[in-house]
Coordinates of C-alpha atoms in Angstrom, one line a residue:
M28 CA 28.8 -20.9 -30.5
A29 CA 28.8 -23.6 -32.8
E30 CA 26.4 -25.0 -34.5
T31 CA 25.3 -28.6 -34.7
E32 CA 23.6 -31.0 -37.0
F33 CA 21.5 -31.2 -34.4
T34 CA 19.1 -28.1 -36.1
G35 CA 17.8 -24.9 -34.0
V36 CA 20.8 -26.7 -31.2
F37 CA 24.5 -24.6 -30.2
Q38 CA 26.9 -24.9 -28.0
L39 CA 27.9 -21.6 -25.3
D40 CA 31.4 -20.9 -24.7
N41 CA 30.9 -23.0 -21.8
G42 CA 30.7 -25.9 -23.0
C43 CA 26.7 -26.0 -22.5
W44 CA 24.5 -25.9 -25.1
G45 CA 21.5 -24.4 -25.7
Y46 CA 18.3 -24.8 -28.7
R47 CA 16.5 -22.0 -30.7
Y48 CA 12.9 -21.6 -32.8
T49 CA 10.7 -19.5 -34.0
V50 CA 6.8 -19.5 -33.6
T51 CA 4.2 -17.4 -35.7
Y52 CA 0.8 -16.5 -34.4
N53 CA -1.4 -14.6 -36.0
G54 CA 1.1 -13.4 -38.5
K55 CA 2.7 -12.1 -35.2
K56 CA 6.9 -13.4 -34.8
K57 CA 8.1 -15.2 -31.6
D58 CA 11.5 -16.1 -31.4
V59 CA 12.2 -18.8 -28.2
K60 CA 15.9 -19.4 -27.5
K61 CA 17.2 -21.2 -24.0
Q62 CA 19.6 -22.5 -22.7
K63 CA 18.8 -23.6 -19.0
D64 CA 15.4 -26.7 -18.4
E65 CA 12.6 -25.9 -16.7
F66 CA 14.3 -26.2 -13.4
G67 CA 16.9 -23.7 -14.4
K68 CA 19.8 -26.6 -15.4
P69 CA 22.0 -26.2 -18.2
F70 CA 21.6 -29.0 -21.3
K71 CA 25.4 -30.6 -20.4
T72 CA 24.9 -32.1 -24.2
A73 CA 23.6 -31.2 -27.5
K74 CA 21.7 -34.1 -27.8
A75 CA 20.3 -33.7 -24.0
A76 CA 19.4 -29.7 -25.9
F77 CA 17.6 -31.0 -29.2
R78 CA 15.2 -33.6 -26.8
A79 CA 14.3 -30.7 -24.7
R80 CA 14.0 -28.3 -28.5
D81 CA 11.2 -30.9 -29.2
K82 CA 9.6 -31.3 -26.1
A83 CA 9.1 -27.6 -25.7
M84 CA 7.5 -27.4 -30.0
L85 CA 5.6 -30.1 -29.4
R86 CA 4.2 -28.1 -25.9
E87 CA 3.5 -25.5 -28.1
K88 CA 2.2 -27.1 -31.3
M89 CA -0.4 -29.1 -28.8
N90 CA -1.4 -25.5 -26.9
R91 CA -2.6 -24.5 -30.2
I92 CA -4.6 -27.5 -30.8
R93 CA -6.6 -27.1 -27.5
K94 CA -7.7 -23.7 -27.5
P95 CA -8.0 -20.8 -30.3
E96 CA -5.4 -18.2 -30.5
A97 CA -6.6 -15.6 -27.8
K98 CA -6.9 -12.5 -29.8
R99 CA -4.4 -9.4 -28.5
M100 CA -5.0 -6.5 -26.4
T101 CA -3.9 -3.3 -25.7
F102 CA -3.0 -2.4 -21.9
A103 CA -5.7 -0.2 -21.9
E104 CA -8.7 -2.7 -22.9
V105 CA -6.6 -5.4 -20.0
Y106 CA -7.2 -2.3 -17.9
Q107 CA -10.9 -1.6 -18.6
E108 CA -11.7 -5.7 -18.4
Y109 CA -10.0 -5.3 -15.2
C110 CA -11.9 -2.1 -13.7
E111 CA -15.7 -3.8 -14.8
M112 CA -14.8 -7.4 -14.4
G113 CA -12.3 -7.3 -11.3
R114 CA -11.8 -4.8 -8.4
C115 CA -15.3 -4.8 -7.2
S116 CA -13.6 -5.9 -4.2
K117 CA -11.3 -2.7 -3.8
A118 CA -11.6 -0.5 -1.4
Y119 CA -12.6 3.3 -2.8
S120 CA -9.7 4.8 -1.9
T121 CA -7.9 2.0 -4.0
I122 CA -9.4 2.6 -7.2
R123 CA -9.6 6.2 -7.0
K124 CA -5.8 5.6 -7.2
Q125 CA -5.6 3.2 -9.6
D126 CA -7.3 5.1 -11.6
S127 CA -5.6 8.6 -11.2
L128 CA -2.3 6.7 -12.0
W129 CA -3.9 5.5 -14.8
N130 CA -5.6 8.7 -16.3
N131 CA -2.3 11.0 -15.2
H132 CA 0.2 8.8 -16.6
L133 CA 0.1 5.2 -17.7
K134 CA -2.8 5.4 -20.1
D135 CA -1.1 7.6 -22.8
K136 CA 2.5 6.1 -22.5
F137 CA 1.4 2.9 -22.8
G138 CA -2.4 2.3 -22.9
A139 CA -2.2 2.2 -27.2
R140 CA 0.4 -1.1 -26.9
F141 CA -0.5 -4.0 -27.0
V142 CA 0.2 -6.3 -24.0
D143 CA 2.2 -8.8 -25.2
D144 CA 4.4 -5.4 -26.7
I145 CA 5.7 -4.6 -23.8
S146 CA 9.2 -5.9 -22.5
V147 CA 10.8 -5.8 -19.0
A148 CA 13.2 -3.4 -20.3
E149 CA 11.1 -0.5 -21.0
V150 CA 8.7 -1.0 -17.7
N151 CA 12.4 -0.8 -15.2
D152 CA 13.1 2.5 -18.1
Y153 CA 10.2 3.6 -17.4
L154 CA 10.1 3.8 -13.4
A155 CA 13.8 4.8 -13.1
Y156 CA 12.5 7.9 -15.4
L157 CA 9.9 8.7 -12.6
Y158 CA 12.2 7.8 -9.7
Y159 CA 15.8 9.4 -10.6
T160 CA 14.3 11.8 -13.1
E161 CA 11.5 13.6 -12.5
G162 CA 12.1 12.5 -8.5
R163 CA 9.0 11.1 -7.8
A164 CA 9.1 9.5 -4.2
Y165 CA 10.1 6.2 -3.9
K166 CA 7.0 4.6 -2.7
Y167 CA 4.8 6.1 -5.8
V168 CA 6.8 4.7 -8.1
E169 CA 5.8 1.5 -5.8
S170 CA 2.5 2.5 -7.3
F171 CA 3.4 2.0 -10.4
L172 CA 4.9 -1.5 -10.4
K173 CA 1.7 -2.5 -8.8
M174 CA -0.7 -1.2 -11.0
F175 CA 2.2 -3.0 -14.2
Y176 CA 1.5 -6.4 -12.3
L177 CA -2.0 -5.8 -11.6
V178 CA -2.0 -5.3 -15.6
F179 CA 0.0 -8.4 -16.7
G180 CA -1.6 -10.5 -14.3
Q181 CA -5.3 -10.1 -15.4
A182 CA -3.7 -10.8 -19.1
Y183 CA -2.7 -13.8 -18.1
S184 CA -5.8 -14.8 -16.5
R185 CA -7.6 -13.9 -19.8
D186 CA -5.1 -15.7 -21.9
Y187 CA -3.3 -12.4 -23.5
L188 CA 0.1 -13.1 -22.4
G189 CA 1.0 -16.6 -22.7
V190 CA 3.0 -18.2 -19.7
D191 CA 7.2 -17.4 -21.0
E192 CA 6.1 -14.0 -20.9
Y193 CA 4.0 -13.0 -18.3
N194 CA 7.0 -14.9 -16.3
K195 CA 9.4 -13.1 -17.9
L196 CA 7.6 -10.0 -16.6
C197 CA 6.6 -11.3 -13.7
V198 CA 7.8 -14.2 -12.5
N199 CA 11.5 -15.1 -12.4
K200 CA 13.6 -13.2 -10.1
E201 CA 16.5 -12.2 -12.4
V202 CA 15.1 -10.5 -15.1
R203 CA 11.0 -9.1 -13.9
I204 CA 10.1 -6.1 -13.4
S205 CA 11.5 -4.1 -10.7
M206 CA 11.8 -1.0 -8.1
P207 CA 15.2 1.0 -9.0
K208 CA 17.6 0.8 -6.7
M209 CA 17.1 2.9 -4.3
K210 CA 18.6 5.9 -3.3
I211 CA 21.2 6.3 -0.3
D212 CA 18.9 10.0 0.3
E213 CA 16.1 8.5 0.7
D214 CA 13.3 9.6 3.3
T215 CA 11.9 6.3 4.6
D216 CA 12.1 6.7 8.2
I217 CA 9.6 5.7 11.3
V218 CA 10.0 9.1 11.9
A219 CA 8.6 9.3 16.3
F220 CA 8.1 12.9 18.3
S221 CA 10.9 13.9 20.9
R222 CA 9.9 13.6 24.5
E223 CA 10.4 17.1 23.9
E224 CA 8.6 17.8 21.4
T225 CA 5.7 15.6 23.2
D226 CA 5.2 18.3 26.0
R227 CA 5.4 21.2 23.4
L228 CA 2.5 19.3 21.4
D229 CA 0.6 18.0 24.9
A230 CA 0.3 22.2 25.7
Y231 CA -0.4 23.4 22.1
F232 CA -3.4 21.0 21.5
K233 CA -5.1 21.3 25.3
D234 CA -8.3 22.4 25.2
S235 CA -8.5 22.7 21.7
N236 CA -11.2 21.2 19.6
A237 CA -8.8 18.9 18.5
E238 CA -7.3 17.6 22.1
T239 CA -9.6 14.1 20.9
A240 CA -8.1 13.5 18.3
Y241 CA -4.2 14.4 19.4
L242 CA -4.7 12.4 22.0
L243 CA -5.6 9.1 19.9
G244 CA -3.3 9.4 17.8
K245 CA -0.6 9.5 20.7
C246 CA -2.1 7.0 22.9
C247 CA -3.5 4.4 20.6
G248 CA -1.7 5.2 17.0
L249 CA -4.8 5.9 15.3
R250 CA -4.8 6.5 11.8
I251 CA -6.9 9.3 11.5
N252 CA -9.1 8.1 9.1
E253 CA -10.0 6.0 11.9
C254 CA -9.6 8.4 14.6
Y255 CA -12.3 11.0 12.7
G256 CA -14.7 7.7 12.1
L257 CA -14.8 7.1 15.2
K258 CA -18.2 6.4 17.3
W259 CA -18.9 6.3 21.0
S260 CA -20.5 3.2 20.7
N261 CA -17.2 2.0 20.2
I262 CA -15.8 3.0 23.3
D263 CA -15.8 1.5 26.0
I264 CA -14.6 3.5 29.1
E265 CA -15.1 1.0 31.8
N266 CA -12.8 -1.9 30.3
G267 CA -10.7 1.1 28.5
A268 CA -10.8 -0.7 25.1
I269 CA -11.6 1.4 22.2
T270 CA -12.4 -1.0 19.1
I271 CA -12.1 0.5 15.4
D272 CA -14.1 -1.1 12.9
R273 CA -14.4 1.8 10.6
Q274 CA -12.6 4.6 8.8
M275 CA -14.1 8.0 7.6
Q276 CA -13.7 9.1 3.8
Y277 CA -14.7 11.2 1.6
Q278 CA -16.5 9.6 -1.6
D279 CA -17.6 11.8 -4.0
G280 CA -18.5 15.0 -2.2
L281 CA -19.8 13.6 0.5
I282 CA -18.3 12.3 4.5
K283 CA -19.0 8.7 4.9
L284 CA -18.0 6.3 6.9
V285 CA -17.0 3.2 5.2
P286 CA -14.9 -0.3 6.2
L287 CA -10.7 -0.5 7.0
K288 CA -8.6 -1.3 4.2
T289 CA -7.4 -4.0 5.8
R290 CA -8.8 -7.2 7.6
N291 CA -6.1 -6.6 9.8
A292 CA -6.8 -3.0 10.3
R293 CA -10.6 -4.3 12.3
R294 CA -8.9 -4.2 16.1
V295 CA -9.7 -3.6 19.1
V296 CA -6.3 -0.6 20.9
Y297 CA -6.1 -0.4 24.8
M298 CA -5.9 2.4 26.2
S299 CA -3.6 4.4 29.5
Q300 CA -5.4 4.8 32.6
K301 CA -4.5 8.5 31.2
L302 CA -6.4 8.7 28.3
K303 CA -9.4 7.1 30.0
D304 CA -9.8 9.6 33.0
Y305 CA -9.6 11.8 29.9
F306 CA -13.1 9.6 27.9
I307 CA -14.9 9.5 31.4
R308 CA -14.1 13.7 31.9
L309 CA -15.4 13.9 28.2
E310 CA -18.6 11.7 28.3
A311 CA -20.0 13.8 31.5
E312 CA -19.2 16.8 28.8
T313 CA -20.7 15.6 26.1
K314 CA -24.2 14.7 28.2
A315 CA -24.0 18.6 29.6
H316 CA -23.4 19.7 26.3
A317 CA -26.5 17.6 25.1
V318 CA -28.6 19.4 27.3
D319 CA -27.3 22.9 27.5
L320 CA -26.4 23.4 23.2
K321 CA -29.3 21.3 22.5
A322 CA -31.2 24.0 19.8
Q323 CA -27.4 24.2 18.4
R324 CA -26.1 20.3 18.5
A325 CA -30.3 20.1 17.1
Q326 CA -29.2 22.6 14.2
N327 CA -25.6 22.1 13.2
C328 CA -25.5 18.5 13.3
T329 CA -24.3 16.3 9.9
Y330 CA -26.1 13.7 9.1
I331 CA -23.7 11.3 7.0
Y332 CA -23.2 7.6 5.8
D333 CA -22.6 4.5 8.0
V334 CA -20.7 1.6 6.8
D335 CA -23.9 0.0 6.3
G336 CA -25.3 2.5 3.8
N337 CA -27.6 4.3 6.9
K338 CA -28.1 7.4 7.7
I339 CA -26.7 8.5 11.5
S340 CA -25.9 11.7 13.2
S341 CA -22.4 13.0 13.1
L342 CA -23.8 13.5 16.8
E343 CA -22.4 9.6 17.4
L344 CA -18.7 10.8 17.0
V345 CA -16.9 11.3 19.2
N346 CA -15.1 13.6 17.1
S347 CA -18.0 16.2 16.9
L348 CA -17.8 20.0 18.2
P349 CA -20.0 20.7 21.9
N350 CA -22.4 22.5 19.2
G351 CA -22.9 19.9 17.0
K352 CA -20.7 20.2 14.6
I353 CA -18.5 17.9 12.6
Q354 CA -15.5 17.3 12.4
T355 CA -13.6 15.4 9.2
V356 CA -9.8 14.5 9.0
N357 CA -9.2 17.6 6.8
S358 CA -9.7 19.4 10.8
M359 CA -6.4 18.1 11.5
K360 CA -4.0 21.0 8.6
Y361 CA -4.9 24.1 10.6
H362 CA -3.3 23.1 13.5
S363 CA -0.6 21.8 10.9
R364 CA 0.0 25.2 10.0
T365 CA 0.2 26.5 12.7
I366 CA 2.5 24.7 15.1
K367 CA 4.7 23.8 12.1
T368 CA 4.8 27.7 12.6
A369 CA 4.5 28.7 16.4
L370 CA 6.6 25.4 17.3
K371 CA 9.0 24.8 14.2
I372 CA 7.4 21.3 14.4
D373 CA 6.9 19.0 11.1
F374 CA 3.7 17.8 12.2
K375 CA 1.7 15.4 10.9
F376 CA -0.4 13.4 12.5
H377 CA 0.3 9.8 11.0
Y378 CA 4.0 10.9 13.0
L379 CA 1.8 10.6 16.2
R380 CA 1.1 7.1 14.8
H381 CA 5.3 6.7 14.5
T382 CA 5.4 7.7 17.7
Y383 CA 3.5 6.0 19.7
G384 CA 4.6 2.2 18.4
T385 CA 8.5 3.3 18.6
R386 CA 7.6 4.5 21.9
L387 CA 6.0 1.1 22.6
A388 CA 9.3 -0.8 21.1
E389 CA 11.9 1.4 23.4
L390 CA 9.5 -0.6 26.0
N391 CA 10.4 -4.2 24.6
T392 CA 6.0 -4.6 23.5
P393 CA 6.3 -7.6 22.5
T394 CA 6.4 -8.1 18.4
H395 CA 3.5 -9.5 18.4
I396 CA 0.8 -7.2 20.4
L397 CA 3.2 -4.5 18.9
C398 CA 1.7 -6.0 15.7
N399 CA -1.8 -6.7 16.6
Q400 CA -2.2 -3.0 18.5
M401 CA -1.2 -0.5 15.2
G402 CA -3.0 -3.0 12.9
H403 CA -0.3 -4.2 11.0
A404 CA -0.9 -7.2 8.4
S405 CA 2.4 -8.4 8.4
G406 CA 5.1 -8.1 11.3
K407 CA 8.0 -7.5 9.0
V408 CA 6.6 -3.6 8.9
T409 CA 6.0 -3.3 12.4
E410 CA 9.7 -4.5 13.5
R411 CA 10.6 -0.9 11.6
Y412 CA 9.7 0.1 15.1
Y413 CA 11.9 -1.7 16.7
L414 CA 14.5 -1.0 14.2
A415 CA 13.7 2.9 14.2
V416 CA 16.0 5.2 16.3
S417 CA 15.2 7.7 18.4
Q418 CA 16.7 10.3 20.8
T419 CA 15.5 8.1 23.7
G420 CA 16.9 5.2 22.7
I421 CA 20.5 6.6 22.0
D422 CA 20.2 7.4 24.9
I423 CA 19.3 4.2 26.7
L424 CA 22.7 3.1 24.5
V425 CA 24.5 5.9 25.8
K426 CA 24.1 5.3 29.2
N427 CA 24.7 1.2 28.9
L428 CA 27.6 2.7 26.8
N429 CA 28.5 4.5 29.8
G430 CA 28.3 1.0 32.1
V431 CA 30.4 -0.8 29.7

């Protein structure tokens, strides 16, 4: 690169031009070097680069005149400010997850650093270390990426990060912080039970204390928290519809019914005739238990907080035992262990949701309908079920190939 008579302007090997200058903020030196304008176009002449340099330096000067220099903040101070002022609308589970990532990982690594001193390369190296060296799951590492975007966004909104620094960290697609390249053996597939596995699971859960929860997962695709938070008042047996508007969570050691995490998760799901018949029988049995086991149910019932903050009886929940004892999201853990040992099936309740979505996709359910029934915020998430390769899909493929 060759200097010219224009101060701070230099020529590149490809014949285009660039500029550089240095400014000082609060005793901290900042070097600026540009080879393209704000629209990403190269400077064709030395004069064009020089004019752009003058304008950039003038903007720097005007910014300093318009407002005083912002206080430098550490990563920890920005995160604390976000906790106090920026996340009052976040779900309890989101807050717990953020605090876990902060307290167990990010605080020691980045907490004492000034937020405007952290580079893209440092963050990318850290994410790569978590994924490749420590062997963390890809989705888990994505949580760290979101935390960095969150803190840098908070810093930018409070003027602790300049626009250039923020753009480099979070906006410019060519250089911003990003996830490491996914390993070829990363398990991100949709896991759906085969027909044979489903038949065996049907037999296992038949007449068990978890049959209702199992059928809600298998036939309606409910998440486990939605399943155990379901109230009888949310079930319209006559019209075969179930309204999903709350979920069960443990919060500070207490069982509570809380709002759903996203707006799209609030939905009405529809029942098959087989599931309607099941709930007709279950409703009749529940009414009989209310009479025959009245004393036991009164003694065993638990009072929990509903979404409005009022206490309700666990007897209002669909998944309560005949004697009145409450069932929670932990009730499925025993069955998961037993199924793995006895049936040699890797059972996770969420796989029932995967199976539900995959089966409906195989039946060519319109994407927007499946998206609604699954409670997805994005159609791209739903499309994964149409791309998933299940045994049924393979059988159809082979049948089609045999007919070619």
